[in-house]
Amino acid sequence: MAFWQLTRLRVVYPVVLVFLLFVDGSIMASMSGIFTVFPWYVLPTLTLSWLFYGVQFDADKDMPFWVYVLLIGVLFDMYYTGIFGTYTLAFGAAVAVMKQLHKLLDERLLSGISVYFLGIVVYLVVAYVAGFIIGIANISLTHFFLFEMLPTITLNTVIVAVCYYPILSLFQFSR
Amino acid sequence: MRKIFSSRAVVTIIIAFILIVGLIAGSNWWAKRTNTPPFLQRFGNDLAGGVSRIISVPTAAVGRTANSIGNLVDTFEENRELKSKIDEFAQDKVRLQTVEEENKSLKNQLKLKATLTDYKTVSAVTISRSPTTWQSQLVINKGLKSGLKKGMPVLSGAGIIGRISEVNTTNSKVALISDTSEDANRFAITIKGDNGDVNGIVTSFNREKNQLIMGQVTSENKIKSGDLVETSGLGGVIPSGLYVGKVSSVTKDDYGLSKRINIQPAADLGNITTVVVAVSEIGE
């Protein structure tokens, strides 16, 4: 394999995906003084954002996309919670919803944001419900919605919107 | 009417749902039972911890800068308040040293070895924190190699922040007290009341009020808000005398039979960059 092939999307995409998984944790650790100031609880979801770009810019056609989704879910569960299944399902469900919606919508920014919006809602709700299954949920739905879901979605949607066109050109360059 | 789902799809979804619920519940049960995760998981976590450590260098620097800017705003007020406290602490420190020496020589005379208050500390750096709704955990850069074990208490700044929930070879996870899972915050505490102590355990954490709850208290000893709470050392793994927080209010439980004590934790659960693990010396 020649060196230039390393810039190909099918190489870059999974590497960035794994990288962002750890960046999420690092951001949460270093910015927790701002993100988790009581009563707020904001989560960085860059990994999900990268999966969204994959769906939105049709990167999934060049690579075993579902395998990556599954692997990143398992890695996330193993490293961050130690409980298998929750985030594997959350990532899977979010990507499935985003894929279905992407079929109906085009590649404009606003359509993209609506796709991402629904994806992140599914992602957070699946994680919330999983907490109930194993009996560790200790906040009410209203509190979760107001202080966690709302700021998380706002922050991450802004990040996705700001990076939308730069990432689109990156995908076009490395395809 | 057009069918949205074929019967095959419905069956597949149901089976997948059952499998996933089983997986979540099963791995949760397994994680509680075992002290260290299975080899493959531990190996993966060690590897992931290594990558995390590198990535955390630049992000931690950014976070530190952001925090410093935030702190700058109320530095003046804080400085004035702290200056007035310093003299008080100097006096307490001298007194503590004298008492500690006296305590040591008395223990020697009694031929006592380690007691509940003796513990060593292992300091560690936070390399990651779960970006998740539940199971809020820190990953710290010390593990089996530094002698850490599951269940050990972890302190940061003013007081206790959680317990070790999983130990890998070179890193471990800390379940924060804000987490309701049983291994995170069920530790024995004692409240120093005016007319005697009240012993009990933390029964849960109220995330909506950011308070620890000590339920089912039947003791008649009077507790008022502002009373200090510390670990009692009962149970063995957690040494006694670790600062937990202050009583914020005392209420009746749902049935009006016993008291429920709400405790304001001393430690700030956001912004944890370095931690100290307290290793009890009992049984060594």
Tab-separated table of C-alpha atoms in Angstrom:
chain	number	residue	atom	x	y	z
A	1	MET	CA	0.000	0.000	0.000
A	2	ALA	CA	1.434	3.309	-1.028
A	3	PHE	CA	1.623	6.067	1.518
A	4	TRP	CA	-0.997	8.266	-0.165
A	5	GLN	CA	-3.545	5.513	0.298
A	6	LEU	CA	-3.403	6.150	4.028
A	7	THR	CA	-5.334	9.360	3.417
A	8	ARG	CA	-8.163	7.341	1.910
A	9	LEU	CA	-11.483	7.616	3.713
A	10	ARG	CA	-11.694	3.903	4.459
A	11	VAL	CA	-8.470	4.234	6.467
A	12	VAL	CA	-9.074	7.680	7.947
A	13	TYR	CA	-12.669	7.074	9.001
A	14	PRO	CA	-12.204	4.219	11.518
A	15	VAL	CA	-9.015	5.765	12.925
A	16	VAL	CA	-10.769	9.060	13.624
A	17	LEU	CA	-13.750	7.162	15.054
A	18	VAL	CA	-11.617	5.407	17.681
A	19	PHE	CA	-9.663	8.604	18.337
A	20	LEU	CA	-12.872	10.562	19.011
A	21	LEU	CA	-14.086	7.900	21.425
A	22	PHE	CA	-11.137	8.739	23.672
A	23	VAL	CA	-11.414	12.459	23.014
A	24	ASP	CA	-14.984	12.329	24.381
A	25	GLY	CA	-13.718	10.898	27.659
A	26	SER	CA	-10.818	13.330	27.855
A	27	ILE	CA	-13.073	16.313	27.239
A	28	MET	CA	-15.484	15.067	29.873
A	29	ALA	CA	-12.603	14.731	32.354
A	30	SER	CA	-10.904	18.031	31.639
A	31	MET	CA	-13.989	20.176	31.127
A	32	SER	CA	-16.109	18.611	33.864
A	33	GLY	CA	-15.672	21.790	35.900
A	34	ILE	CA	-17.860	23.441	33.287
A	35	PHE	CA	-19.944	20.558	31.941
A	36	THR	CA	-21.088	19.097	35.242
A	37	VAL	CA	-21.667	22.221	37.293
A	38	PHE	CA	-24.743	21.392	39.345
A	39	PRO	CA	-27.496	21.010	38.107
A	40	TRP	CA	-26.223	20.808	34.512
A	41	TYR	CA	-24.872	17.613	33.043
A	42	VAL	CA	-23.587	18.017	29.504
A	43	LEU	CA	-22.074	15.134	27.566
A	44	PRO	CA	-19.700	15.481	24.626
A	45	THR	CA	-20.840	13.066	21.889
A	46	LEU	CA	-18.184	13.555	19.220
A	47	THR	CA	-18.162	9.820	18.443
A	48	LEU	CA	-21.842	9.954	17.523
A	49	SER	CA	-21.224	13.107	15.487
A	50	TRP	CA	-18.554	11.312	13.462
A	51	LEU	CA	-20.950	8.417	12.838
A	52	PHE	CA	-23.510	10.984	11.692
A	53	TYR	CA	-21.054	12.469	9.183
A	54	GLY	CA	-20.433	8.936	7.929
A	55	VAL	CA	-24.147	8.439	7.311
A	56	GLN	CA	-24.811	11.931	5.966
A	57	PHE	CA	-21.938	11.966	3.476
A	58	ASP	CA	-22.515	8.359	2.362
A	59	ALA	CA	-19.202	7.084	3.702
A	60	ASP	CA	-20.981	3.896	4.712
A	61	LYS	CA	-20.965	2.649	1.128
A	62	ASP	CA	-17.165	2.337	0.961
A	63	MET	CA	-16.584	0.388	4.141
A	64	PRO	CA	-18.028	-2.186	6.573
A	65	PHE	CA	-19.885	0.598	8.369
A	66	TRP	CA	-22.085	-1.550	10.620
A	67	VAL	CA	-19.039	-3.471	11.848
A	68	TYR	CA	-17.486	-0.169	12.926
A	69	VAL	CA	-20.699	0.886	14.689
A	70	LEU	CA	-20.811	-2.399	16.558
A	71	LEU	CA	-17.118	-2.337	17.485
A	72	ILE	CA	-17.187	1.250	18.679
A	73	GLY	CA	-20.265	0.443	20.803
A	74	VAL	CA	-18.561	-2.542	22.415
A	75	LEU	CA	-15.358	-0.557	23.028
A	76	PHE	CA	-17.371	2.282	24.545
A	77	ASP	CA	-19.219	-0.078	26.881
A	78	MET	CA	-16.041	-1.875	27.873
A	79	TYR	CA	-13.956	1.208	28.586
A	80	TYR	CA	-16.484	3.636	30.006
A	81	THR	CA	-19.171	1.649	31.803
A	82	GLY	CA	-18.099	-1.994	32.089
A	83	ILE	CA	-21.679	-2.968	31.289
A	84	PHE	CA	-22.076	-4.451	27.836
A	85	GLY	CA	-25.027	-3.702	25.595
A	86	THR	CA	-26.149	-0.208	26.548
A	87	TYR	CA	-24.090	1.932	24.223
A	88	THR	CA	-23.752	-0.796	21.612
A	89	LEU	CA	-27.518	-0.550	21.307
A	90	ALA	CA	-27.566	3.245	21.629
A	91	PHE	CA	-25.061	3.743	18.804
A	92	GLY	CA	-26.786	1.081	16.679
A	93	ALA	CA	-30.254	2.534	17.166
A	94	ALA	CA	-29.094	6.100	16.545
A	95	VAL	CA	-27.293	5.126	13.329
A	96	ALA	CA	-30.300	3.081	12.119
A	97	VAL	CA	-32.609	6.066	12.654
A	98	MET	CA	-30.184	8.476	11.002
A	99	LYS	CA	-29.823	6.156	7.998
A	100	GLN	CA	-33.582	5.859	7.488
A	101	LEU	CA	-34.001	9.612	7.755
A	102	HIS	CA	-31.077	10.302	5.444
A	103	LYS	CA	-32.876	8.389	2.708
A	104	LEU	CA	-35.732	10.899	2.896
A	105	LEU	CA	-33.672	14.068	3.188
A	106	ASP	CA	-30.894	15.658	1.134
A	107	GLU	CA	-27.395	16.880	1.959
A	108	ARG	CA	-28.204	20.470	2.886
A	109	LEU	CA	-27.075	21.701	6.291
A	110	LEU	CA	-30.540	22.019	7.776
A	111	SER	CA	-31.572	18.524	6.681
A	112	GLY	CA	-28.323	17.229	8.103
A	113	ILE	CA	-28.976	18.869	11.436
A	114	SER	CA	-32.471	17.397	11.653
A	115	VAL	CA	-31.025	13.943	10.958
A	116	TYR	CA	-28.417	14.446	13.688
A	117	PHE	CA	-31.003	15.858	16.092
A	118	LEU	CA	-33.135	12.724	15.903
A	119	GLY	CA	-30.055	10.515	16.096
A	120	ILE	CA	-28.835	12.104	19.316
A	121	VAL	CA	-32.330	12.017	20.847
A	122	VAL	CA	-32.514	8.269	20.192
A	123	TYR	CA	-28.976	7.828	21.541
A	124	LEU	CA	-29.728	9.619	24.819
A	125	VAL	CA	-33.129	8.039	25.313
A	126	VAL	CA	-31.786	4.494	24.812
A	127	ALA	CA	-29.064	5.191	27.398
A	128	TYR	CA	-31.652	6.616	29.808
A	129	VAL	CA	-33.968	3.621	29.462
A	130	ALA	CA	-31.054	1.191	29.905
A	131	GLY	CA	-30.411	2.812	33.281
A	132	PHE	CA	-33.932	1.868	34.335
A	133	ILE	CA	-33.467	-1.743	33.279
A	134	ILE	CA	-30.552	-2.270	35.655
A	135	GLY	CA	-32.032	-0.020	38.326
A	136	ILE	CA	-29.407	2.708	38.482
A	137	ALA	CA	-31.578	5.553	37.222
A	138	ASN	CA	-31.823	8.251	39.855
A	139	ILE	CA	-33.149	11.300	38.059
A	140	SER	CA	-36.646	12.000	36.839
A	141	LEU	CA	-37.497	12.342	33.172
A	142	THR	CA	-38.115	16.091	33.523
A	143	HIS	CA	-34.758	16.675	35.195
A	144	PHE	CA	-33.030	14.507	32.601
A	145	PHE	CA	-34.723	16.379	29.781
A	146	LEU	CA	-34.070	19.878	31.117
A	147	PHE	CA	-30.577	19.636	32.535
A	148	GLU	CA	-28.989	16.883	30.489
A	149	MET	CA	-30.707	16.272	27.166
A	150	LEU	CA	-31.354	19.892	26.243
A	151	PRO	CA	-27.831	21.255	26.841
A	152	THR	CA	-26.193	18.123	25.413
A	153	ILE	CA	-28.194	18.366	22.204
A	154	THR	CA	-27.608	22.115	21.926
A	155	LEU	CA	-23.846	21.875	22.402
A	156	ASN	CA	-23.338	18.941	20.076
A	157	THR	CA	-25.642	20.216	17.361
A	158	VAL	CA	-23.724	23.489	17.300
A	159	ILE	CA	-20.444	21.559	16.991
A	160	VAL	CA	-21.888	19.427	14.170
A	161	ALA	CA	-23.202	22.504	12.349
A	162	VAL	CA	-19.913	24.390	12.625
A	163	CYS	CA	-17.880	21.428	11.370
A	164	TYR	CA	-20.399	20.400	8.685
A	165	TYR	CA	-18.799	21.963	5.613
A	166	PRO	CA	-15.146	21.420	6.638
A	167	ILE	CA	-15.882	17.726	7.192
A	168	LEU	CA	-17.802	17.527	3.908
A	169	SER	CA	-14.747	18.788	2.045
A	170	LEU	CA	-12.517	16.393	4.016
A	171	PHE	CA	-14.731	13.508	2.927
A	172	GLN	CA	-14.686	14.691	-0.690
A	173	PHE	CA	-10.908	15.077	-0.586
A	174	SER	CA	-10.182	11.667	0.844
A	175	ARG	CA	-12.752	9.658	-1.053
B	1	MET	CA	-53.861	-1.499	5.190
B	2	ARG	CA	-50.163	-1.731	4.461
B	3	LYS	CA	-48.195	-3.632	7.039
B	4	ILE	CA	-45.370	-1.637	8.573
B	5	PHE	CA	-43.582	-4.644	10.005
B	6	SER	CA	-43.572	-8.161	8.640
B	7	SER	CA	-44.088	-10.853	11.258
B	8	ARG	CA	-40.488	-11.932	10.762
B	9	ALA	CA	-39.224	-8.462	11.556
B	10	VAL	CA	-41.333	-8.362	14.722
B	11	VAL	CA	-39.924	-11.699	15.908
B	12	THR	CA	-36.358	-10.548	15.143
B	13	ILE	CA	-36.889	-7.301	17.053
B	14	ILE	CA	-38.324	-9.111	20.073
B	15	ILE	CA	-35.470	-11.629	20.156
B	16	ALA	CA	-32.878	-8.857	19.747
B	17	PHE	CA	-34.529	-6.889	22.540
B	18	ILE	CA	-34.493	-9.859	24.921
B	19	LEU	CA	-30.856	-10.594	24.034
B	20	ILE	CA	-29.751	-7.022	24.658
B	21	VAL	CA	-31.647	-6.675	27.944
B	22	GLY	CA	-30.104	-9.986	29.018
B	23	LEU	CA	-26.650	-8.760	28.026
B	24	ILE	CA	-27.017	-5.477	29.927
B	25	ALA	CA	-28.442	-7.115	33.052
B	26	GLY	CA	-25.992	-10.038	32.855
B	27	SER	CA	-22.840	-7.958	32.471
B	28	ASN	CA	-23.993	-5.613	35.238
B	29	TRP	CA	-24.445	-8.607	37.550
B	30	TRP	CA	-21.094	-10.060	36.521
B	31	ALA	CA	-19.241	-6.745	37.026
B	32	LYS	CA	-20.580	-6.558	40.584
B	33	ARG	CA	-19.459	-10.079	41.433
B	34	THR	CA	-15.911	-10.016	40.158
B	35	ASN	CA	-12.984	-8.068	41.565
B	36	THR	CA	-11.079	-7.694	38.332
B	37	PRO	CA	-12.609	-8.018	34.861
B	38	PRO	CA	-11.815	-11.055	32.657
B	39	PHE	CA	-8.399	-11.064	30.990
B	40	LEU	CA	-9.543	-9.921	27.557
B	41	GLN	CA	-11.524	-6.989	28.954
B	42	ARG	CA	-8.640	-6.017	31.233
B	43	PHE	CA	-6.189	-6.170	28.340
B	44	GLY	CA	-8.485	-4.019	26.195
B	45	ASN	CA	-8.959	-1.523	28.998
B	46	ASP	CA	-5.214	-1.263	29.611
B	47	LEU	CA	-4.653	-0.618	25.925
B	48	ALA	CA	-7.459	1.941	25.812
B	49	GLY	CA	-6.080	3.575	28.953
B	50	GLY	CA	-2.720	4.024	27.224
B	51	VAL	CA	-4.302	5.767	24.243
B	52	SER	CA	-6.445	7.863	26.601
B	53	ARG	CA	-3.391	8.985	28.519
B	54	ILE	CA	-1.817	10.466	25.390
B	55	ILE	CA	-5.016	12.149	24.245
B	56	SER	CA	-5.708	13.596	27.676
B	57	VAL	CA	-2.504	15.689	27.631
B	58	PRO	CA	-3.734	18.434	25.262
B	59	THR	CA	-7.396	18.324	26.368
B	60	ALA	CA	-6.387	18.559	30.027
B	61	ALA	CA	-4.286	21.621	29.216
B	62	VAL	CA	-7.263	23.274	27.509
B	63	GLY	CA	-9.538	22.365	30.416
B	64	ARG	CA	-7.067	23.738	32.948
B	65	THR	CA	-6.873	27.048	31.106
B	66	ALA	CA	-10.674	27.309	30.913
B	67	ASN	CA	-10.958	26.592	34.624
B	68	SER	CA	-8.272	29.105	35.516
B	69	ILE	CA	-10.090	31.814	33.604
B	70	GLY	CA	-13.306	30.881	35.380
B	71	ASN	CA	-11.587	30.947	38.771
B	72	LEU	CA	-10.005	34.310	38.120
B	73	VAL	CA	-13.364	36.031	38.374
B	74	ASP	CA	-13.941	35.381	42.057
B	75	THR	CA	-10.340	35.172	43.182
B	76	PHE	CA	-10.333	38.442	45.103
B	77	GLU	CA	-13.258	37.582	47.383
B	78	GLU	CA	-12.021	34.054	47.885
B	79	ASN	CA	-8.509	35.210	48.762
B	80	ARG	CA	-9.747	37.489	51.517
B	81	GLU	CA	-11.885	34.765	53.013
B	82	LEU	CA	-9.113	32.173	52.841
B	83	LYS	CA	-6.560	34.443	54.498
B	84	SER	CA	-8.741	34.691	57.565
B	85	LYS	CA	-8.963	30.905	57.745
B	86	ILE	CA	-5.226	30.240	57.440
B	87	ASP	CA	-4.283	31.263	60.986
B	88	GLU	CA	-6.922	28.983	62.362
B	89	PHE	CA	-5.534	26.058	60.344
B	90	ALA	CA	-1.948	26.640	61.476
B	91	GLN	CA	-3.044	26.297	65.061
B	92	ASP	CA	-5.059	23.166	64.284
B	93	LYS	CA	-2.066	21.658	62.503
B	94	VAL	CA	0.257	22.093	65.476
B	95	ARG	CA	-2.344	20.575	67.734
B	96	LEU	CA	-2.903	17.688	65.307
B	97	GLN	CA	0.814	16.910	65.201
B	98	THR	CA	1.037	16.801	68.974
B	99	VAL	CA	-2.029	14.610	69.285
B	100	GLU	CA	-0.796	12.331	66.512
B	101	GLU	CA	2.507	11.773	68.302
B	102	GLU	CA	0.770	11.138	71.569
B	103	ASN	CA	-1.585	8.719	69.833
B	104	LYS	CA	1.352	6.846	68.297
B	105	SER	CA	3.184	6.440	71.590
B	106	LEU	CA	-0.008	5.341	73.348
B	107	LYS	CA	-0.630	2.768	70.605
B	108	ASN	CA	2.920	1.495	71.098
B	109	GLN	CA	2.388	1.154	74.829
B	110	LEU	CA	-0.786	-0.820	74.196
B	111	LYS	CA	1.038	-2.897	71.534
B	112	LEU	CA	-1.700	-2.034	69.036
B	113	LYS	CA	-0.869	-2.533	65.373
B	114	ALA	CA	-2.910	-0.813	62.658
B	115	THR	CA	-6.317	0.515	63.677
B	116	LEU	CA	-9.246	1.826	61.674
B	117	THR	CA	-7.689	5.257	61.277
B	118	ASP	CA	-4.421	4.046	59.744
B	119	TYR	CA	-4.194	4.253	55.993
B	120	LYS	CA	-1.644	4.819	53.261
B	121	THR	CA	-2.418	6.970	50.280
B	122	VAL	CA	-1.780	6.386	46.594
B	123	SER	CA	-2.147	9.466	44.439
B	124	ALA	CA	-3.286	9.221	40.841
B	125	VAL	CA	-4.236	11.398	37.901
B	126	THR	CA	-7.595	11.331	36.131
B	127	ILE	CA	-7.117	10.362	32.493
B	128	SER	CA	-10.715	10.066	31.399
B	129	ARG	CA	-14.304	10.323	32.537
B	130	SER	CA	-17.275	8.423	31.136
B	131	PRO	CA	-19.291	10.667	28.834
B	132	THR	CA	-22.402	8.758	29.859
B	133	THR	CA	-25.734	9.428	31.547
B	134	TRP	CA	-25.390	6.743	34.188
B	135	GLN	CA	-22.363	4.917	35.584
B	136	SER	CA	-20.416	8.125	35.910
B	137	GLN	CA	-16.871	6.843	36.301
B	138	LEU	CA	-13.370	8.238	36.271
B	139	VAL	CA	-10.436	6.372	34.818
B	140	ILE	CA	-7.300	6.919	36.886
B	141	ASN	CA	-3.715	6.036	36.006
B	142	LYS	CA	-2.996	3.543	38.813
B	143	GLY	CA	-4.088	-0.074	38.913
B	144	LEU	CA	-3.265	-3.546	40.208
B	145	LYS	CA	0.448	-2.721	39.999
B	146	SER	CA	0.059	0.026	42.611
B	147	GLY	CA	-1.838	-2.286	44.929
B	148	LEU	CA	-5.317	-0.939	44.322
B	149	LYS	CA	-8.315	-3.145	45.007
B	150	LYS	CA	-12.001	-2.895	44.249
B	151	GLY	CA	-13.968	-1.012	46.894
B	152	MET	CA	-11.183	1.271	48.125
B	153	PRO	CA	-12.279	4.858	48.839
B	154	VAL	CA	-11.101	7.684	46.606
B	155	LEU	CA	-10.660	11.262	47.814
B	156	SER	CA	-10.218	14.495	45.985
B	157	GLY	CA	-9.825	17.957	47.425
B	158	ALA	CA	-12.041	18.250	50.445
B	159	GLY	CA	-13.511	14.797	50.799
B	160	ILE	CA	-14.537	11.401	49.509
B	161	ILE	CA	-15.656	11.290	45.874
B	162	GLY	CA	-16.238	7.597	45.268
B	163	ARG	CA	-14.892	4.075	45.340
B	164	ILE	CA	-12.802	1.951	43.021
B	165	SER	CA	-15.196	-0.077	40.911
B	166	GLU	CA	-12.872	-1.910	38.544
B	167	VAL	CA	-9.144	-2.577	38.637
B	168	ASN	CA	-7.096	-3.191	35.505
B	169	THR	CA	-3.341	-3.738	35.414
B	170	THR	CA	-2.292	-0.132	34.829
B	171	ASN	CA	-5.490	1.832	35.356
B	172	SER	CA	-8.684	1.602	37.352
B	173	LYS	CA	-12.162	3.021	37.402
B	174	VAL	CA	-13.706	5.075	40.140
B	175	ALA	CA	-17.473	5.010	40.579
B	176	LEU	CA	-18.509	8.434	41.833
B	177	ILE	CA	-20.818	8.877	44.823
B	178	SER	CA	-23.326	10.532	42.497
B	179	ASP	CA	-23.872	7.132	40.943
B	180	THR	CA	-26.632	4.989	42.411
B	181	SER	CA	-25.037	1.632	41.707
B	182	GLU	CA	-24.420	-0.197	44.949
B	183	ASP	CA	-20.636	-0.293	44.868
B	184	ALA	CA	-20.356	3.476	44.469
B	185	ASN	CA	-21.733	5.040	47.602
B	186	ARG	CA	-22.842	2.466	50.165
B	187	PHE	CA	-20.271	3.172	52.829
B	188	ALA	CA	-20.498	3.348	56.589
B	189	ILE	CA	-20.559	6.867	57.987
B	190	THR	CA	-20.846	8.515	61.336
B	191	ILE	CA	-22.277	11.921	62.161
B	192	LYS	CA	-20.733	13.882	64.994
B	193	GLY	CA	-23.795	15.159	66.859
B	194	ASP	CA	-23.878	17.359	69.956
B	195	ASN	CA	-24.926	14.568	72.292
B	196	GLY	CA	-23.261	11.551	70.715
B	197	ASP	CA	-22.566	10.077	67.296
B	198	VAL	CA	-25.069	8.617	64.865
B	199	ASN	CA	-23.835	5.638	62.838
B	200	GLY	CA	-25.283	4.335	59.610
B	201	ILE	CA	-24.658	3.888	55.927
B	202	VAL	CA	-25.249	6.053	52.894
B	203	THR	CA	-28.372	4.682	51.262
B	204	SER	CA	-28.530	6.718	48.069
B	205	PHE	CA	-27.635	9.895	46.244
B	206	ASN	CA	-30.143	12.530	45.198
B	207	ARG	CA	-28.801	13.794	41.900
B	208	GLU	CA	-31.494	16.433	41.593
B	209	LYS	CA	-30.314	18.082	44.818
B	210	ASN	CA	-26.692	16.932	44.728
B	211	GLN	CA	-26.976	15.346	48.184
B	212	LEU	CA	-26.078	12.049	49.798
B	213	ILE	CA	-28.871	10.433	51.771
B	214	MET	CA	-28.520	8.433	54.964
B	215	GLY	CA	-31.859	6.707	55.387
B	216	GLN	CA	-33.488	4.598	58.097
B	217	VAL	CA	-31.921	6.414	61.027
B	218	THR	CA	-33.629	5.502	64.291
B	219	SER	CA	-31.108	6.965	66.725
B	220	GLU	CA	-32.505	9.503	69.179
B	221	ASN	CA	-29.296	11.539	69.202
B	222	LYS	CA	-29.887	15.044	68.043
B	223	ILE	CA	-28.542	15.949	64.595
B	224	LYS	CA	-28.698	19.440	63.214
B	225	SER	CA	-27.711	20.928	59.905
B	226	GLY	CA	-24.013	21.759	59.711
B	227	ASP	CA	-22.906	18.702	61.716
B	228	LEU	CA	-19.844	17.003	60.232
B	229	VAL	CA	-20.043	13.601	58.546
B	230	GLU	CA	-17.103	11.211	58.231
B	231	THR	CA	-16.538	7.571	57.395
B	232	SER	CA	-16.865	5.307	60.404
B	233	GLY	CA	-14.490	2.584	59.268
B	234	LEU	CA	-17.016	-0.165	59.943
B	235	GLY	CA	-16.896	-2.828	57.267
B	236	GLY	CA	-13.133	-2.858	56.954
B	237	VAL	CA	-12.172	-1.646	53.492
B	238	ILE	CA	-12.737	2.051	54.150
B	239	PRO	CA	-10.649	3.582	56.945
B	240	SER	CA	-12.394	5.741	59.499
B	241	GLY	CA	-12.093	9.494	59.680
B	242	LEU	CA	-12.362	10.382	55.997
B	243	TYR	CA	-14.361	13.562	55.570
B	244	VAL	CA	-17.639	13.087	53.712
B	245	GLY	CA	-19.527	16.363	54.109
B	246	LYS	CA	-21.982	18.290	56.238
B	247	VAL	CA	-25.571	17.609	57.232
B	248	SER	CA	-27.823	19.878	55.220
B	249	SER	CA	-31.237	18.856	56.565
B	250	VAL	CA	-32.991	16.151	58.551
B	251	THR	CA	-36.394	14.908	57.406
B	252	LYS	CA	-38.767	12.070	58.254
B	253	ASP	CA	-38.882	9.123	55.859
B	254	ASP	CA	-41.958	8.371	53.737
B	255	TYR	CA	-43.702	6.482	56.529
B	256	GLY	CA	-42.711	8.873	59.308
B	257	LEU	CA	-41.054	6.079	61.311
B	258	SER	CA	-37.384	6.923	60.945
B	259	LYS	CA	-35.221	9.900	60.075
B	260	ARG	CA	-33.622	10.632	56.757
B	261	ILE	CA	-30.481	12.743	56.837
B	262	ASN	CA	-29.492	14.731	53.763
B	263	ILE	CA	-25.773	15.341	53.454
B	264	GLN	CA	-24.039	17.955	51.347
B	265	PRO	CA	-20.873	16.241	50.060
B	266	ALA	CA	-17.669	18.181	50.690
B	267	ALA	CA	-15.963	17.205	47.458
B	268	ASP	CA	-16.703	18.922	44.188
B	269	LEU	CA	-17.658	16.165	41.762
B	270	GLY	CA	-16.914	18.274	38.715
B	271	ASN	CA	-13.351	19.235	37.996
B	272	ILE	CA	-11.463	16.257	39.420
B	273	THR	CA	-7.935	16.271	38.035
B	274	THR	CA	-6.009	14.393	40.706
B	275	VAL	CA	-7.275	11.916	43.255
B	276	VAL	CA	-5.953	10.122	46.306
B	277	VAL	CA	-6.820	6.495	47.008
B	278	ALA	CA	-6.901	5.607	50.705
B	279	VAL	CA	-5.557	2.127	51.366
B	280	SER	CA	-6.469	0.774	54.786
B	281	GLU	CA	-3.569	-0.760	56.699
B	282	ILE	CA	-5.725	-3.169	58.627
B	283	GLY	CA	-5.069	-6.797	57.865
B	284	GLU	CA	-1.626	-6.216	56.352
